[in-house]
CSV table of C-alpha atoms and ligand atoms in Angstrom, one decimal:
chain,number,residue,atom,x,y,z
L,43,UNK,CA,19.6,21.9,120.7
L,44,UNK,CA,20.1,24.7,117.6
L,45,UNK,CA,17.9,24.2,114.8
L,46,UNK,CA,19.2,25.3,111.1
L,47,UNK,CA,18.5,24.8,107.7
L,48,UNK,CA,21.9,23.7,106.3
L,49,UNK,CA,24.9,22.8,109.1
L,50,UNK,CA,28.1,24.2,107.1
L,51,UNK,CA,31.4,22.1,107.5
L,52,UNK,CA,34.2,24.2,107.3
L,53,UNK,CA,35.0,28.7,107.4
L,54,UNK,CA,37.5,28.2,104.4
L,55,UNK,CA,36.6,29.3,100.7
L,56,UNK,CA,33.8,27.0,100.0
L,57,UNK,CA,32.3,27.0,103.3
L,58,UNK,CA,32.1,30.8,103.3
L,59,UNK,CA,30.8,31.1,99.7
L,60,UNK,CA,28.0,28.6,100.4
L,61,UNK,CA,27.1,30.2,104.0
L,62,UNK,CA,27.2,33.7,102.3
L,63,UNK,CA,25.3,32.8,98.9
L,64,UNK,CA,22.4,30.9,100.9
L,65,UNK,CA,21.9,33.6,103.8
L,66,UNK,CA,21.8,36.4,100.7
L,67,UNK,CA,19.0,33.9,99.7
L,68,UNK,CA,17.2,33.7,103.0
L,69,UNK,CA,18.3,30.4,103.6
L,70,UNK,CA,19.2,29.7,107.6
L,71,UNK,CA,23.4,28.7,107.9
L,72,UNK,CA,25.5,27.4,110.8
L,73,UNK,CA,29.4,27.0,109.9
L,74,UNK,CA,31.1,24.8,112.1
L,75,UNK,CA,35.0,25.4,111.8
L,76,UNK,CA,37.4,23.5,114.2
L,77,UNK,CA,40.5,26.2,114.0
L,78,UNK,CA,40.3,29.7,115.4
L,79,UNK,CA,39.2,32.6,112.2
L,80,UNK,CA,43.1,33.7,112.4
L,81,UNK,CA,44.3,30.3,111.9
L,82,UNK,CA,42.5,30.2,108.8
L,83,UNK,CA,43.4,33.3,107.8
L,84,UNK,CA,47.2,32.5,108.4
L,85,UNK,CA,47.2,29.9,105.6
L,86,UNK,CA,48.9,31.2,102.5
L,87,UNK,CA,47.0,29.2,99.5
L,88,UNK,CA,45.9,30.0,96.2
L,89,UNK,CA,46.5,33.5,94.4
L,90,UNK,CA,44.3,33.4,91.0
L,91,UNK,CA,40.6,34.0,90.3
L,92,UNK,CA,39.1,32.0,87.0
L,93,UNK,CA,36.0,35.2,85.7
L,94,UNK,CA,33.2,32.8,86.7
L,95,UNK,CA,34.8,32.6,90.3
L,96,UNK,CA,35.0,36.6,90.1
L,97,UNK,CA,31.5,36.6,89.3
L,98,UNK,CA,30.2,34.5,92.1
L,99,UNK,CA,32.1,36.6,94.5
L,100,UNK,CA,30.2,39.3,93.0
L,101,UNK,CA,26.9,37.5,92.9
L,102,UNK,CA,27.5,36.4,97.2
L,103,UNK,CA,28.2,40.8,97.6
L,104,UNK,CA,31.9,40.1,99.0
L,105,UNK,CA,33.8,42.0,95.7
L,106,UNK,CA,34.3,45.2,96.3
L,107,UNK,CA,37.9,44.8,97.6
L,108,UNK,CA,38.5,42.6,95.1
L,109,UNK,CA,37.4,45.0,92.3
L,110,UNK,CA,39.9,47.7,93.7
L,111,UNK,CA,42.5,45.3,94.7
L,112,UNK,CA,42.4,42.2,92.2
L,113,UNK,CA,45.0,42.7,89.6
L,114,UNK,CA,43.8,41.5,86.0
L,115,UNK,CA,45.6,39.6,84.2
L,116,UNK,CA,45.4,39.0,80.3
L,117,UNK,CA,48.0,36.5,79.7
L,118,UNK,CA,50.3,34.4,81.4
L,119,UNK,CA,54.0,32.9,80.6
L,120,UNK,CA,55.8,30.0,79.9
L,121,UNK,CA,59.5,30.0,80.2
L,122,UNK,CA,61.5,27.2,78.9
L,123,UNK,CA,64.7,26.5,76.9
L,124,UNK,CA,65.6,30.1,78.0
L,125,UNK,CA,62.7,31.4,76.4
L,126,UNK,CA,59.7,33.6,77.8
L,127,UNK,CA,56.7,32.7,75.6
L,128,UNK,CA,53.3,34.3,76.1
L,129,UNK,CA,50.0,32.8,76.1
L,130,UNK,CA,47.0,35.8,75.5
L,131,UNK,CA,44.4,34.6,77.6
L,132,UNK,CA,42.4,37.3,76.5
L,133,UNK,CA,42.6,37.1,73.1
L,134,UNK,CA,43.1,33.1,73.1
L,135,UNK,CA,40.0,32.2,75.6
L,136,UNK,CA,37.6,36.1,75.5
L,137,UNK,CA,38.6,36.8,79.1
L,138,UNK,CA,41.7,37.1,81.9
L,139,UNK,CA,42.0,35.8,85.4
L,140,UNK,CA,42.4,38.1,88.2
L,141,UNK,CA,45.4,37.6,91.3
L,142,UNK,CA,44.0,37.7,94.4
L,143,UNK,CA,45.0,35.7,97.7
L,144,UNK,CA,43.0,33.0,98.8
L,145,UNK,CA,43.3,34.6,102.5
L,146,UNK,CA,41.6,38.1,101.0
L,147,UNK,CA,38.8,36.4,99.9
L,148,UNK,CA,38.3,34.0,102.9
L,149,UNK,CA,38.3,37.9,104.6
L,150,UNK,CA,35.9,39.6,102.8
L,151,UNK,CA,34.0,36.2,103.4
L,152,UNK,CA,34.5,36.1,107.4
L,153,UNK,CA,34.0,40.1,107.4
L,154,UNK,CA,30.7,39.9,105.3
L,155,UNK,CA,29.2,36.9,107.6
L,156,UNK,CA,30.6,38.6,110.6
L,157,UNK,CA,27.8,41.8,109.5
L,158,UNK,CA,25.1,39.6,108.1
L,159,UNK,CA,25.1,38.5,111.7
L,160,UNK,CA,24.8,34.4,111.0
L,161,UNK,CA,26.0,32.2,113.0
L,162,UNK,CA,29.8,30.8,113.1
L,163,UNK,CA,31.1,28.8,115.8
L,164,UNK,CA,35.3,28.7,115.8
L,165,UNK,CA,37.2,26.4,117.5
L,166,UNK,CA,34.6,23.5,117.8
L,167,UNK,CA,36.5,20.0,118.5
L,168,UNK,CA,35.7,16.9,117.6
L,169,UNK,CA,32.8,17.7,115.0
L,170,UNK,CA,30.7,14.6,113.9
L,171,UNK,CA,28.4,13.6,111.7
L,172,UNK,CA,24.9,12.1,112.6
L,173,UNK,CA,21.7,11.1,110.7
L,174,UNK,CA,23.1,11.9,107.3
L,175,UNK,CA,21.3,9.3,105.6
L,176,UNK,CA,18.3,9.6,107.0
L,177,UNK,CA,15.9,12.8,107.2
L,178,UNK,CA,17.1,14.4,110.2
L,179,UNK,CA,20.7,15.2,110.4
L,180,UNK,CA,22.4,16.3,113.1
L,181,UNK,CA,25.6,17.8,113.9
L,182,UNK,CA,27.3,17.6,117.3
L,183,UNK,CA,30.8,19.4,118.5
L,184,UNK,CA,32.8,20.0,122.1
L,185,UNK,CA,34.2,24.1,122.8
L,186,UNK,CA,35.1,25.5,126.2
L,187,UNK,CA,34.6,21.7,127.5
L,188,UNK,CA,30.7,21.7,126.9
L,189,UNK,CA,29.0,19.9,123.6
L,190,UNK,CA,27.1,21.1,121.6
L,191,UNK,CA,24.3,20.2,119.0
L,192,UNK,CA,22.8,21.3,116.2
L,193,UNK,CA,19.7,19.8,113.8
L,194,UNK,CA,19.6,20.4,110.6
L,195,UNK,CA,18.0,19.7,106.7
L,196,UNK,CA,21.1,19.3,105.0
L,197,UNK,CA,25.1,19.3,105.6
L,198,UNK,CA,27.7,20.9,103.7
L,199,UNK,CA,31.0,19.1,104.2
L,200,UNK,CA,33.3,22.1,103.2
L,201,UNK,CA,36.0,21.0,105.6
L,202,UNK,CA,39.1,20.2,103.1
L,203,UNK,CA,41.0,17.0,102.3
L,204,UNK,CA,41.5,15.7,105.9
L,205,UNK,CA,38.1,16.8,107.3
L,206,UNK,CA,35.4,14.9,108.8
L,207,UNK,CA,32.7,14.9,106.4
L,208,UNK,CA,34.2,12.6,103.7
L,209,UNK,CA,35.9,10.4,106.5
L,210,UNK,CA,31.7,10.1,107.8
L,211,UNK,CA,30.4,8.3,104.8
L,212,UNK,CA,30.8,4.5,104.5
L,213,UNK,CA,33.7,3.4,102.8
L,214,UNK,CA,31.8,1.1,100.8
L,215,UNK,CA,29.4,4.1,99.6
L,216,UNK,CA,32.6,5.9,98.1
L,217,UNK,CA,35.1,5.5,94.9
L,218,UNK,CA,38.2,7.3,95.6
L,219,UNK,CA,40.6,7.6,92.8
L,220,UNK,CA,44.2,9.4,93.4
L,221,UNK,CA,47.3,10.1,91.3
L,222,UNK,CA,51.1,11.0,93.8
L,223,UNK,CA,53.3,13.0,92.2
L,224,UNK,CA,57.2,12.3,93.0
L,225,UNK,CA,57.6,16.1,94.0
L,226,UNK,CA,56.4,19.0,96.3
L,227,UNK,CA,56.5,23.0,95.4
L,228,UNK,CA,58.2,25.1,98.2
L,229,UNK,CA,56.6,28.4,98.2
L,230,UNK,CA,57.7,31.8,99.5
L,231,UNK,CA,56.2,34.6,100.0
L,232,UNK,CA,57.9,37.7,100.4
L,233,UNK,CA,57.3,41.9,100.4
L,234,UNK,CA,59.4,42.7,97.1
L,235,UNK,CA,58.1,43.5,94.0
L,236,UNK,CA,57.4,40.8,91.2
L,237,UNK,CA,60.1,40.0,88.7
L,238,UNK,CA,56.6,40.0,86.1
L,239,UNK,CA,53.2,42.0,85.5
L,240,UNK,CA,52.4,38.5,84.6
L,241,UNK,CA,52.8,34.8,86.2
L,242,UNK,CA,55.5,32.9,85.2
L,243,UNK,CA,55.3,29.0,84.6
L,244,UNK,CA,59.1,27.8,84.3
L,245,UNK,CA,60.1,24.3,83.3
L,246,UNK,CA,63.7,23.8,83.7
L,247,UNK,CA,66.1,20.4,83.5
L,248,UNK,CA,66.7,21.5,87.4
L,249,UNK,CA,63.0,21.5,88.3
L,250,UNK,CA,59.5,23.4,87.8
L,251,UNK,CA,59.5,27.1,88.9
L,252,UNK,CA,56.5,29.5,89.1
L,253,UNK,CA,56.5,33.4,89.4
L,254,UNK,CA,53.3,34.7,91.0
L,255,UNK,CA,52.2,37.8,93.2
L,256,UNK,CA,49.5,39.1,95.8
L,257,UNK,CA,50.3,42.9,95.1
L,258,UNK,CA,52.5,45.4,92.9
L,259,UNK,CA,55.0,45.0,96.1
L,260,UNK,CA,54.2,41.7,97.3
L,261,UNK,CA,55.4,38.1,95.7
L,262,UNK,CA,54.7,34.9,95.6
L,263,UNK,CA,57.3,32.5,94.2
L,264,UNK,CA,57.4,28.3,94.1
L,265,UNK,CA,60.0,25.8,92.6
L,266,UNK,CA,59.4,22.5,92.8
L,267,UNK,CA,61.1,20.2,95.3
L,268,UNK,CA,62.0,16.5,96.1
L,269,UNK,CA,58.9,15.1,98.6
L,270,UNK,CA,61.7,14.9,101.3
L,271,UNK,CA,62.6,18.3,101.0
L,272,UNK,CA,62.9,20.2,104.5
L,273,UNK,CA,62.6,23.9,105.1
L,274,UNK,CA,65.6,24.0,107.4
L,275,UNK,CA,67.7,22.9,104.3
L,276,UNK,CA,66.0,26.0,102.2
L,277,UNK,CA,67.2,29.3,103.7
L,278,UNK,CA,66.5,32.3,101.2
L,279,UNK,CA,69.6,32.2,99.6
L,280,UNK,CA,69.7,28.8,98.6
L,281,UNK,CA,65.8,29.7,97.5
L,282,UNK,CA,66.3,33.1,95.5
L,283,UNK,CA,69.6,31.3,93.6
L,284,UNK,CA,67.4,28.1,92.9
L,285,UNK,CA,64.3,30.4,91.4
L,286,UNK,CA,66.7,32.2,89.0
L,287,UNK,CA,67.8,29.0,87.9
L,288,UNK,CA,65.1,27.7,86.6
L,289,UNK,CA,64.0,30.9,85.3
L,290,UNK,CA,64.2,32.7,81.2
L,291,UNK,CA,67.1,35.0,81.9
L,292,UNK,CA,64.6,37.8,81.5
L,293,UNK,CA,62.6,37.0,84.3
L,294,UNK,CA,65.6,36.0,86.1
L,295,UNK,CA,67.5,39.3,86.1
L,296,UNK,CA,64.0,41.0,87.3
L,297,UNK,CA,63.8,38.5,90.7
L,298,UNK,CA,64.0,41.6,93.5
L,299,UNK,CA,65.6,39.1,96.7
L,300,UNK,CA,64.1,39.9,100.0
L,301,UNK,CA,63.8,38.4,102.9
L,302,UNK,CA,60.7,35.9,103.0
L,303,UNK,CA,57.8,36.4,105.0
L,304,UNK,CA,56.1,32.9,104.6
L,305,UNK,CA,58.3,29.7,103.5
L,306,UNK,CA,56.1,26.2,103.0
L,307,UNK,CA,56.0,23.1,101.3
L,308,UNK,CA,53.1,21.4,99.8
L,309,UNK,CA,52.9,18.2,98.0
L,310,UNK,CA,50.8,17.5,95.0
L,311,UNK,CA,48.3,15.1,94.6
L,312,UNK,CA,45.0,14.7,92.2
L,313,UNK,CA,42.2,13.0,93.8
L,314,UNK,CA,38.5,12.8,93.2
L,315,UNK,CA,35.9,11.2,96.1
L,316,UNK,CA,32.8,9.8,94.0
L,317,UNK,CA,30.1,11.1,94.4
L,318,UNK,CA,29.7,14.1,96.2
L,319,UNK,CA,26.3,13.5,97.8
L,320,UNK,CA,25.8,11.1,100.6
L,321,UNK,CA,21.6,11.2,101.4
L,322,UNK,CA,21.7,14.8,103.1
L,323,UNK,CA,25.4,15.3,103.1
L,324,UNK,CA,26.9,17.1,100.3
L,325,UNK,CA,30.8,17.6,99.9
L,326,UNK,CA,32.4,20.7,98.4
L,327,UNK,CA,35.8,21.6,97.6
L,328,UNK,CA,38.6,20.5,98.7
L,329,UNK,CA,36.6,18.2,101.1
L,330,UNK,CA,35.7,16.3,97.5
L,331,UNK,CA,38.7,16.4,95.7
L,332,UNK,CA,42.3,18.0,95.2
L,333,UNK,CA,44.4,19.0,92.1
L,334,UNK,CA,48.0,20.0,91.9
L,335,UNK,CA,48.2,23.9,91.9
L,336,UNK,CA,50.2,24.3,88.4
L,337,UNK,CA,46.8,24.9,86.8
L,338,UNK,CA,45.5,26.9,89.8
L,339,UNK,CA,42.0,25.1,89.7
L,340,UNK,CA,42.0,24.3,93.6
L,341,UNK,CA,40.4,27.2,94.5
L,342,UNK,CA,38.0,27.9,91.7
L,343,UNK,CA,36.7,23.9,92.0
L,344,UNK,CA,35.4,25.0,95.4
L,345,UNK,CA,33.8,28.1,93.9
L,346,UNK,CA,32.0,25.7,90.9
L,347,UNK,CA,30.7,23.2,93.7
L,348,UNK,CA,29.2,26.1,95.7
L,349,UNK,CA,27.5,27.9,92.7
L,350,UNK,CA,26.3,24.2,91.8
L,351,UNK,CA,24.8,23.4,95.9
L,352,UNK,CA,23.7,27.0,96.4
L,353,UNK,CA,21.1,26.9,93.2
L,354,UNK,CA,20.1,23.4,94.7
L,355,UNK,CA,19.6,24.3,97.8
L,356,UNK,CA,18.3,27.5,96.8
L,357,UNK,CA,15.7,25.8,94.6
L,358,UNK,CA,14.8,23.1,97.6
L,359,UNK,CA,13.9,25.8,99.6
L,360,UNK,CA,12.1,28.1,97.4
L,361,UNK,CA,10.3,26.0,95.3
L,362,UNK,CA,10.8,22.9,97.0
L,363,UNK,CA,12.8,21.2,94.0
L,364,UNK,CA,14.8,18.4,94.5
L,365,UNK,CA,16.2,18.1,90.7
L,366,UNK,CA,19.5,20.3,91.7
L,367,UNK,CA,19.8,18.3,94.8
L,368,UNK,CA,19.8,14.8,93.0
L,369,UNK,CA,22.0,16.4,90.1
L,370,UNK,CA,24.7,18.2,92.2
L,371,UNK,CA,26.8,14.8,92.4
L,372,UNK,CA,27.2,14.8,88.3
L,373,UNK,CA,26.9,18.3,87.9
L,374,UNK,CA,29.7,18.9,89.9
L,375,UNK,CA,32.1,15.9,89.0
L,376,UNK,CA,31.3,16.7,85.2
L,377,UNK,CA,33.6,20.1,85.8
L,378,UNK,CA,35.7,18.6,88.4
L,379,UNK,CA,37.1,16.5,86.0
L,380,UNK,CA,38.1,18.4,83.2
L,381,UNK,CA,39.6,20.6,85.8
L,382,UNK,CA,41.5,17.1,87.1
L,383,UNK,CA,42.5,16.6,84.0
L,384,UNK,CA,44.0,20.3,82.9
L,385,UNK,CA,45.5,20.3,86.2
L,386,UNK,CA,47.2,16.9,85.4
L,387,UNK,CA,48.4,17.9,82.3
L,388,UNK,CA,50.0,21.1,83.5
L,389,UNK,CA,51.9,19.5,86.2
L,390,UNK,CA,53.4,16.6,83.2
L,391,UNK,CA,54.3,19.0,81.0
L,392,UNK,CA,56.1,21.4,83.0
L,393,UNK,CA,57.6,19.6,86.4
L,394,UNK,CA,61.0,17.5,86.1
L,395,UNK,CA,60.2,13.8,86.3
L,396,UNK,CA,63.6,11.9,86.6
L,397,UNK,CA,64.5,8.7,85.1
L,398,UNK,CA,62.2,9.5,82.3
L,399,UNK,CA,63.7,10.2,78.6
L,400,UNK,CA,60.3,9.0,77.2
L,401,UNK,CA,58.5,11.6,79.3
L,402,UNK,CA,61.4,14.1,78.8
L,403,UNK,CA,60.5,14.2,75.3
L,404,UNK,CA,56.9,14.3,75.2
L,405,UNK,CA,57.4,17.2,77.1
L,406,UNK,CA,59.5,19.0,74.8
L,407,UNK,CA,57.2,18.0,72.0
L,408,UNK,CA,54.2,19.4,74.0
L,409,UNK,CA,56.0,22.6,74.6
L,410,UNK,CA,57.1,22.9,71.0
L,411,UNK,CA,53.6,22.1,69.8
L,412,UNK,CA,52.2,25.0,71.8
L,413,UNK,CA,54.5,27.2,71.0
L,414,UNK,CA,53.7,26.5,66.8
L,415,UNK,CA,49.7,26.3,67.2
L,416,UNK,CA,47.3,28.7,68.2
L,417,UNK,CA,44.5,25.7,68.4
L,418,UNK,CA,46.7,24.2,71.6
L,419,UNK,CA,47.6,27.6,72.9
L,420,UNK,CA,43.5,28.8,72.6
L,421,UNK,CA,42.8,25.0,74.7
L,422,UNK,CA,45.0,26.1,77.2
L,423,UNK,CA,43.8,29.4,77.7
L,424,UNK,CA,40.0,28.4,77.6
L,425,UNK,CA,41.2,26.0,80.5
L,426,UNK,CA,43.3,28.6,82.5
L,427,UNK,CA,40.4,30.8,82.3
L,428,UNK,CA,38.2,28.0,83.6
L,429,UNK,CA,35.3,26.4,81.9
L,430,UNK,CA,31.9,27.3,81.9
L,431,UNK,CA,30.0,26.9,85.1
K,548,FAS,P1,40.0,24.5,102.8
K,548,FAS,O1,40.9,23.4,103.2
K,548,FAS,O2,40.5,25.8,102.4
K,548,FAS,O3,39.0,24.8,104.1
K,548,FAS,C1,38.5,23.7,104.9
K,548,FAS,C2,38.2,24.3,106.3
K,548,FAS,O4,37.6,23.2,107.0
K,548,FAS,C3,39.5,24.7,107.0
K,548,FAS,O5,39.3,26.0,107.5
K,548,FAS,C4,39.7,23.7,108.1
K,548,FAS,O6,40.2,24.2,109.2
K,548,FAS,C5,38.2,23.2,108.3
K,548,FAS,N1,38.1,21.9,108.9
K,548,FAS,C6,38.9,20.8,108.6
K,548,FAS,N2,38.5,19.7,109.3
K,548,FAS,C7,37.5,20.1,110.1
K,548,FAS,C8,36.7,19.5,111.1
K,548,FAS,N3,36.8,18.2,111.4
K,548,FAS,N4,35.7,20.2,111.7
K,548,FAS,C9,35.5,21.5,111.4
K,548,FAS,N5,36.2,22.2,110.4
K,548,FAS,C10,37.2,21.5,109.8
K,548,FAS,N6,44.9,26.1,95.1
K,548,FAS,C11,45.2,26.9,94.1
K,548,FAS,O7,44.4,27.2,93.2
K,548,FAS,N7,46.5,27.5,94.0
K,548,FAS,C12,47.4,27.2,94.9
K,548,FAS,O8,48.6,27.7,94.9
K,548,FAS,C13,47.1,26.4,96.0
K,548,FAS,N8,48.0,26.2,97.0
K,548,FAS,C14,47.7,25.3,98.1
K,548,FAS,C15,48.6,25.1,99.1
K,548,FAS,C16,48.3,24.2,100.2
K,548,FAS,C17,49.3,23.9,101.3
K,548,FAS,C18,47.0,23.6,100.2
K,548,FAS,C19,46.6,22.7,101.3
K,548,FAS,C20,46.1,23.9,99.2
K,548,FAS,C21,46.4,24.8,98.1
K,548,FAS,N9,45.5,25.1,97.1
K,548,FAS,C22,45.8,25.9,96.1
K,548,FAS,C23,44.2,24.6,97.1
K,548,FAS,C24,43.4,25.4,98.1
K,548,FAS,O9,43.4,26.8,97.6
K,548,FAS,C25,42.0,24.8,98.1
K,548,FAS,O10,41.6,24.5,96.8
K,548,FAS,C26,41.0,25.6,98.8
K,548,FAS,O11,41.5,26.0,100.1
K,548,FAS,C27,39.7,24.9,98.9
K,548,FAS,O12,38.9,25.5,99.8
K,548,FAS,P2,38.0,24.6,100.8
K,548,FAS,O13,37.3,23.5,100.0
K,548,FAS,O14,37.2,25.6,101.5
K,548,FAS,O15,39.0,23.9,101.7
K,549,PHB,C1,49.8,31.6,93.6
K,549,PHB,O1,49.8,32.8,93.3
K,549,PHB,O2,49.8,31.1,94.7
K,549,PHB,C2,49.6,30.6,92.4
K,549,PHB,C3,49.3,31.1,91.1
K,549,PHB,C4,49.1,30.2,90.1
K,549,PHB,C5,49.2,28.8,90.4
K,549,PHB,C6,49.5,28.3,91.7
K,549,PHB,C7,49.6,29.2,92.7
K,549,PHB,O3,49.1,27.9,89.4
């Protein structure tokens, strides 16, 4: 049997931060992901970077690419009625947000575990959950046929929205609240060079459309789509015609077409698992709760949870505190939900909802509003930027 201090759930964002900020710390890891390392890497995710997530990157040692790399960003658009109007996040909220992929900074995460030498096991199947609630947890797995075991102080369920940590805890232990939206974004990504320096939010009678990028030469682009929407009936035509669409005809006529290199859909959901501790099981990220990517919250959420269960965990073990232990649950929900609830609003006030006049119009009226008061744009910006840890 392996021995560890805390059993890590997960080798995506969250997982990675938390293994990476405890070793830094002297604290004993074991991540347990069930894909290979290049599966994970193949997933095409999030692309922005709130400061405080910047900073934690910086804090766990893995931003030096991301210094040279990241591109800062010190507003962002908002396109509707044929009109590109800019929000100055910089001015508006004191700081920017930085475009980086989600699958650089799981690298420089797998790259700087990889040389700190702690242990990660890939490709484990059927991981499971043992002794949670008691005081000696254990975590058991199957790879290359044999199983496998490892004891533990703590667990870290940092394996996403359909991972086995949540699924562990006793239904009756858990408050799960969830919203469905009636659409999906199809995203593309594809080696041309942005139609903006900045991200473009679109709302359009014909749908929701968002310009993003990874790189001066690489894009990433999304319009939203009906929840049966297949990618067969999407070729890159039909895509690049649909974006433009939707689009100010500024931003419009700067679309460079290419061929795409990634095509997906993925629906949008917000949902929040309550709490976020479960005796000596703590949940993290995505494995805790999910937002719809228009306020581009998913990512950073992981990165508050970790900087919350690090210091915890940190403090446990160094001074043998328990008050960020018992307080993670709260602590964590607290920001959660404000980001639930930006998220939320983002996704109303800029996706088409049909059948909805009512909606139609509070929708106008919210875009209006913004557009005539620096107090709403200055909320939005201080909740684009992210709110304080
Ligand atoms: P992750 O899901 O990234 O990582 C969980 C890890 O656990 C995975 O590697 C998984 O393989 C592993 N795992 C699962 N079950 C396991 C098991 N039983 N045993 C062992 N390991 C297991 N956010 C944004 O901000 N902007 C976006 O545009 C955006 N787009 C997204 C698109 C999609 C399709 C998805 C699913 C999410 C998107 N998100 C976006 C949100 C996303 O970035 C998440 O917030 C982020 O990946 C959260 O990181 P983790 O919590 O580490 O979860
Ligand atoms: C992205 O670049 O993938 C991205 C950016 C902003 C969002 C969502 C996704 O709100």
């Amino acid at each position: 049997m392996l021995r560890t201090q805390v059993a890590i759930i997960g080798s995506g964002p969250a997982g990675l931060l938390l293994g990476q900020l405890l070793h830094r710390a002297g604290v004993d890891t074991l991540i347990v992901e069930h894909r290979s390392r290049d599966h994970v890497l193949s997933r095409i995710r999030a692309g922005v970077l709130e400061p405080g997530t910047v900073a934690l990157l910086a804090e766990a040692g893995v931003d030096a690419r991301l210094r040279r790399e990241g591109l800062v960003h010190d507003g962002v658009a908002i396109a509707f009625e044929g009109t590109r109007h800019r929000i100055d996040l910089r001015a508006l909220a004191g700081a920017g947000v930085t475009v980086y992929g989600q699958t650089e900074v799981t690298r420089d995460l797998m790259d700087a575990r990889l040389a700190s030498g702690a242990p990660t096991v890939y490709e484990a199947e059927d991981v499971a959950l043992h002794g949670f609630d008691g005081a000696s947890p254990r975590l058991t797995w199957r790879r290359d046929g044999a199983t496998a075991e490892v004891a533990c102080d703590f667990i870290a369920g940092c394996d996403g929205s359909h991972g086995v940590s949540r699924a562990s805890v006793d239904p009756a232990a858990l408050a799960t609240y969830e919203k469905i939206y009636p659409f999906g974004w199809l995203g593309v990504l594809a080696d041309v060079p942005p139609a903006s320096h900045e991200l473009v939010y679109a709302a359009h009678d014909r749908g929701f459309a968002l310009c993003s990028m990874r790189s001066p030469t690489r894009s990433r682009y999304y319009v939203q789509c009906p929840l049966d929407a297949r990618l067969e009936d999407w070729p890159d035509a039909r895509f690049w015609d649909e974006l433009r669409a939707r689009l100010d005809p500024a931003s419009a006529a700067a679309v460079v077409t290419g061929p795409s290199i990634e095509k997906s859909i993925a629906p949008l959901r917000s949902f929040v698992a309550e709490p976020m501790r479960f005796g000596r099981l703590f949940l993290a990220g995505d494995a805790a709760h999910l937002v719809p990517p228009t306020g581009a919250k998913g990512l950073n959420l992981a990165a508050s949870d970790v900087h919350y269960l690090a210091e915890a965990l940190i403090d446990h073990y160094r001074a043998g505190a328990s008050a960020g232990l018992e307080a993670y649950s709260a602590r964590a929900l607290a920001r959660v939900w404000k980001a639930v609830r930006f998220s939320w609003w983002m996704t109303t006030i800029l996706h088409r909802f049909v059948d909805d006049g009512f909606g139609q119009r509070l929708q106008r009226a919210e875009l209006a509003y913004l557009m005539g008061s620096e107090a709403a744009r200055a909320a939005l910006a201080e909740n684009y930027v992210g709110l304080p840890f």
